[in-house]
mmCIF file with all atom_site columns, C-alpha atoms in Angstrom:
data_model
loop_
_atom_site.group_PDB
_atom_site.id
_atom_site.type_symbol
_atom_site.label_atom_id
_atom_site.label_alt_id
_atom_site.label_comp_id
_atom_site.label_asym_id
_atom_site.label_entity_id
_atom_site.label_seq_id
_atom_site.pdbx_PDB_ins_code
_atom_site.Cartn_x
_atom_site.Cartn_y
_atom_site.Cartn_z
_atom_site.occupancy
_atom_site.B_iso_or_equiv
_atom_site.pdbx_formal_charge
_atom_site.auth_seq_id
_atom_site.auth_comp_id
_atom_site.auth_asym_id
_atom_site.auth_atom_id
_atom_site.pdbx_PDB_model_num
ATOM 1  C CA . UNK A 1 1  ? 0.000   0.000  0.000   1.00 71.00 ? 344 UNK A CA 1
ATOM 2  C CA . UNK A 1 2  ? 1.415   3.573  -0.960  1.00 74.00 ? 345 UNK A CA 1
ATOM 3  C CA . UNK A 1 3  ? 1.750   6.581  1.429   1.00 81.00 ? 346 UNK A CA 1
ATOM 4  C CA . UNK A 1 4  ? -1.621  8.665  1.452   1.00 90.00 ? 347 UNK A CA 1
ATOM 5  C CA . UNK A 1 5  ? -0.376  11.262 -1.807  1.00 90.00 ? 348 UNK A CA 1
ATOM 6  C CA . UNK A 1 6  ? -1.099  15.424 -2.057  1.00 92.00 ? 349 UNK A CA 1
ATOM 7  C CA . UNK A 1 7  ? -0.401  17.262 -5.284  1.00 89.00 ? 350 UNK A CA 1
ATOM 8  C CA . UNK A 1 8  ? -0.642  20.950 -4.983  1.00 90.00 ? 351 UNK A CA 1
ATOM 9  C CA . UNK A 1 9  ? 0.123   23.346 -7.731  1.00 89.00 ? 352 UNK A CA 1
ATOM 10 C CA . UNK A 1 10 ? 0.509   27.241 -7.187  1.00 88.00 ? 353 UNK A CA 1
ATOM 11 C CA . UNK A 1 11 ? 2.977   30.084 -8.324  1.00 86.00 ? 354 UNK A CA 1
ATOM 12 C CA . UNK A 1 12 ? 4.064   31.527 -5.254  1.00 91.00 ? 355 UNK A CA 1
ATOM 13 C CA . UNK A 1 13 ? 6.630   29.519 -3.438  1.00 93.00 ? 356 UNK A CA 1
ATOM 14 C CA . UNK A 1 14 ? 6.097   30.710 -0.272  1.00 95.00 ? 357 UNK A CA 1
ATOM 15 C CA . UNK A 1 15 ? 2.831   28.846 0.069   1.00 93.00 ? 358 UNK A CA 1
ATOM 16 C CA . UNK A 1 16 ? 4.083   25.908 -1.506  1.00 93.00 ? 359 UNK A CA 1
ATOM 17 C CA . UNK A 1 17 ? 6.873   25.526 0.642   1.00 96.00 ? 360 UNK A CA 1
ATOM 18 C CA . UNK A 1 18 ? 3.950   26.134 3.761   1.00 96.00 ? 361 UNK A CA 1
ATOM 19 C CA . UNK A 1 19 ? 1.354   23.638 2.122   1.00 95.00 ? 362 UNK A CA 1
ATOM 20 C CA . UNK A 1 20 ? 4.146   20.815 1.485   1.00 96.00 ? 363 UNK A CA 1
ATOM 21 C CA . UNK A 1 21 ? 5.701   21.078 5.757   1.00 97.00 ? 364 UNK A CA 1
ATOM 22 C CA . UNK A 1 22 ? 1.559   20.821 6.416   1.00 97.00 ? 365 UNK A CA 1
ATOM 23 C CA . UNK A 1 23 ? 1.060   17.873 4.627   1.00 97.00 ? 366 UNK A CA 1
ATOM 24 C CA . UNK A 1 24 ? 4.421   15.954 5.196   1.00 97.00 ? 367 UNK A CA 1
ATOM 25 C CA . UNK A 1 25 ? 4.204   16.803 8.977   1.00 97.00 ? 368 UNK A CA 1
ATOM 26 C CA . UNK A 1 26 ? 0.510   14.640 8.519   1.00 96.00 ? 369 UNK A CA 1
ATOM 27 C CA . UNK A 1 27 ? 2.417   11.240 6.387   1.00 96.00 ? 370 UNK A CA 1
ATOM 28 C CA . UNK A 1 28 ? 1.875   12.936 2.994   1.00 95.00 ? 371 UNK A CA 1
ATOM 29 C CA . UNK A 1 29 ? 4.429   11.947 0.374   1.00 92.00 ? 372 UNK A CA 1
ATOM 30 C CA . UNK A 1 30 ? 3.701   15.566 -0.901  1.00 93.00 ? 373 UNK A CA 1
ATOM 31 C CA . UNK A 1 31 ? 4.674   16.635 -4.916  1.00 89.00 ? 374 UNK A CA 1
ATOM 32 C CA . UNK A 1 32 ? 4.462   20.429 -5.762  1.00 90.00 ? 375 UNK A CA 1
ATOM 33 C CA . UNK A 1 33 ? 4.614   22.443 -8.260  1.00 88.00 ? 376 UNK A CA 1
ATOM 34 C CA . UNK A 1 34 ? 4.508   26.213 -9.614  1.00 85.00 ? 377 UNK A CA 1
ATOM 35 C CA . UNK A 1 35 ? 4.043   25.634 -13.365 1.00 79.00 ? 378 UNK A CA 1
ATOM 36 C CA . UNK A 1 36 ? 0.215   23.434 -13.703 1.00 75.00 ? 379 UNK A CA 1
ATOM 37 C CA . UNK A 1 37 ? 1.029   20.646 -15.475 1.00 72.00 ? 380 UNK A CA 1
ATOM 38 C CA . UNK A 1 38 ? -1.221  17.670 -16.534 1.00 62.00 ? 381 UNK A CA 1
ATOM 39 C CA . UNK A 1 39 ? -0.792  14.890 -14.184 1.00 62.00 ? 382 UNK A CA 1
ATOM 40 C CA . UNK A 1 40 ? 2.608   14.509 -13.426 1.00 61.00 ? 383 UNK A CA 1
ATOM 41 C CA . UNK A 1 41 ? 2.614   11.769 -11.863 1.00 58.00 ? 384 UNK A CA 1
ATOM 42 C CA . UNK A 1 42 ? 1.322   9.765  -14.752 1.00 53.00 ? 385 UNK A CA 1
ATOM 43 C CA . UNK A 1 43 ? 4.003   7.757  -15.120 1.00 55.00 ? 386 UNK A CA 1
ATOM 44 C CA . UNK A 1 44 ? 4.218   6.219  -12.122 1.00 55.00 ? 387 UNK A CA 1
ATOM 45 C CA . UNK A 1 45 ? 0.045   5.697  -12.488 1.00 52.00 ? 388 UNK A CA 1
ATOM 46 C CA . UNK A 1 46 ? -0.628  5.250  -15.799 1.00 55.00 ? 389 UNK A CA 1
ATOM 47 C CA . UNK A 1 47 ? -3.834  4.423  -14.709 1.00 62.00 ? 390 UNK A CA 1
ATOM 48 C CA . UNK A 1 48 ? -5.903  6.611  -12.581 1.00 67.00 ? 391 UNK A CA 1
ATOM 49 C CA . UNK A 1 49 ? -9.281  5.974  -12.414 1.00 65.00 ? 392 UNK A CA 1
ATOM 50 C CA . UNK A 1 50 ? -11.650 6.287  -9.633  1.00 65.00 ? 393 UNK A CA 1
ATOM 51 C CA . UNK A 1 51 ? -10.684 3.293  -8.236  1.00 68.00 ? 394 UNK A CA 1
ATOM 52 C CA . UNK A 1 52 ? -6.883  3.882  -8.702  1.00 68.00 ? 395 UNK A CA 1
ATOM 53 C CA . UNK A 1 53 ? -6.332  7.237  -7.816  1.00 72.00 ? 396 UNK A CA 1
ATOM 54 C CA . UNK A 1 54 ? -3.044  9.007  -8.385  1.00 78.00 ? 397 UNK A CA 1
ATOM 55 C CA . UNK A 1 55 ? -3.357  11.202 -5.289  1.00 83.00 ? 398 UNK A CA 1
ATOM 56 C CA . UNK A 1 56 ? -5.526  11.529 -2.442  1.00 86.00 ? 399 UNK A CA 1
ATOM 57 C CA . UNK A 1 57 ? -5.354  15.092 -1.697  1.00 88.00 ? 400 UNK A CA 1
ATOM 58 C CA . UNK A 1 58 ? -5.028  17.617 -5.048  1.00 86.00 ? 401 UNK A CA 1
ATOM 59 C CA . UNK A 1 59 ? -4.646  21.486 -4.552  1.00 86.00 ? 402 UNK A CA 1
ATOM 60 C CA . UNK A 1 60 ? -4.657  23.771 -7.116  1.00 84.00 ? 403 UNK A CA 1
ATOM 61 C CA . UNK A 1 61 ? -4.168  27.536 -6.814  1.00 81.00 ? 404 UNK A CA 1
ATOM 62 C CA . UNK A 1 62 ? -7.074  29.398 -8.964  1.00 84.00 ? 405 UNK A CA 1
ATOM 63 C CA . UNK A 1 63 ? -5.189  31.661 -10.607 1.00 79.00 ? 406 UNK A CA 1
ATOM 64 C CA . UNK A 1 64 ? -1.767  30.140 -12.142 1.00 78.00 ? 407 UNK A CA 1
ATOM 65 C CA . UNK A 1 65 ? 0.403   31.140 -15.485 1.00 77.00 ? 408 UNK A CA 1
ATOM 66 C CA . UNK A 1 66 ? -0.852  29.802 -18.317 1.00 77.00 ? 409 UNK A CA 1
ATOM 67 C CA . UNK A 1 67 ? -3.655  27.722 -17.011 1.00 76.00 ? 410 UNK A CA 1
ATOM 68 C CA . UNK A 1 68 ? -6.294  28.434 -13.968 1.00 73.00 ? 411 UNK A CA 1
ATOM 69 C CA . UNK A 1 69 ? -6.651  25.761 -11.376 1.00 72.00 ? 412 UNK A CA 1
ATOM 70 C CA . UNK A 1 70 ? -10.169 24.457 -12.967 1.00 75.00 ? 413 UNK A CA 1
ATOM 71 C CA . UNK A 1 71 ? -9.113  23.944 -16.111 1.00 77.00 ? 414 UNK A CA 1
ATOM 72 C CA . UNK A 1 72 ? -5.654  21.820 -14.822 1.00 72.00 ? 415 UNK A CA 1
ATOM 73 C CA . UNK A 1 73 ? -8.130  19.892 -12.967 1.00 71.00 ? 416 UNK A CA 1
ATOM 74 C CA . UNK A 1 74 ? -10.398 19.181 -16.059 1.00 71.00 ? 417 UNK A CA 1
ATOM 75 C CA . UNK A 1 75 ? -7.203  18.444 -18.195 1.00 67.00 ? 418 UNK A CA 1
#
C-alpha cells in the first residue's frame, strides 16, 4: 500500500513551501509544483481511475500562469 499522496500546484513559493511542511508533517508523500502541469505523476500511475487514484489530496491555486486551477483539474 502507498503513502496517502497530495499534489498541490501554485505560483508563489512561499505557500508551496507552507502547504508541502503541512502535509508531510501529517504522512503525505507531498509533490508540488509552480508551473500546472497535466498529471505529473502519470508515469508512475498510468492508470488513474476512480478506483486507482493518483493522489488523495489535489490542490490547485485558482489563478496560475498559463492555465487556472479548474481547467488543470479538467485536463
Amino acid at each position: 500500500m502507498r503513502r496517502r499522496r497530495a499534489v498541490i500546484y501554485d505560483d508563489d513559493a512561499t505557500i508551496l513551501s507552507f502547504m508541502k511542511d503541512y502535509f508531510t508533517l501529517r504522512g503525505y508523500e507531498v509533490l508540488t509544483y509552480q508551473e500546472p502541469v497535466v498529471c505529473p505523476v502519470d508515469n508512475d500511475a498510468p492508470d488513474c481511475t476512480q478506483f486507482n487514484p493518483c493522489a488523495d489530496v489535489i490542490l490547485t491555486d485558482f489563478m496560475m500562469p498559463k492555465m487556472n486551477g479548474i481547467e488543470l483539474l479538467l485536463a
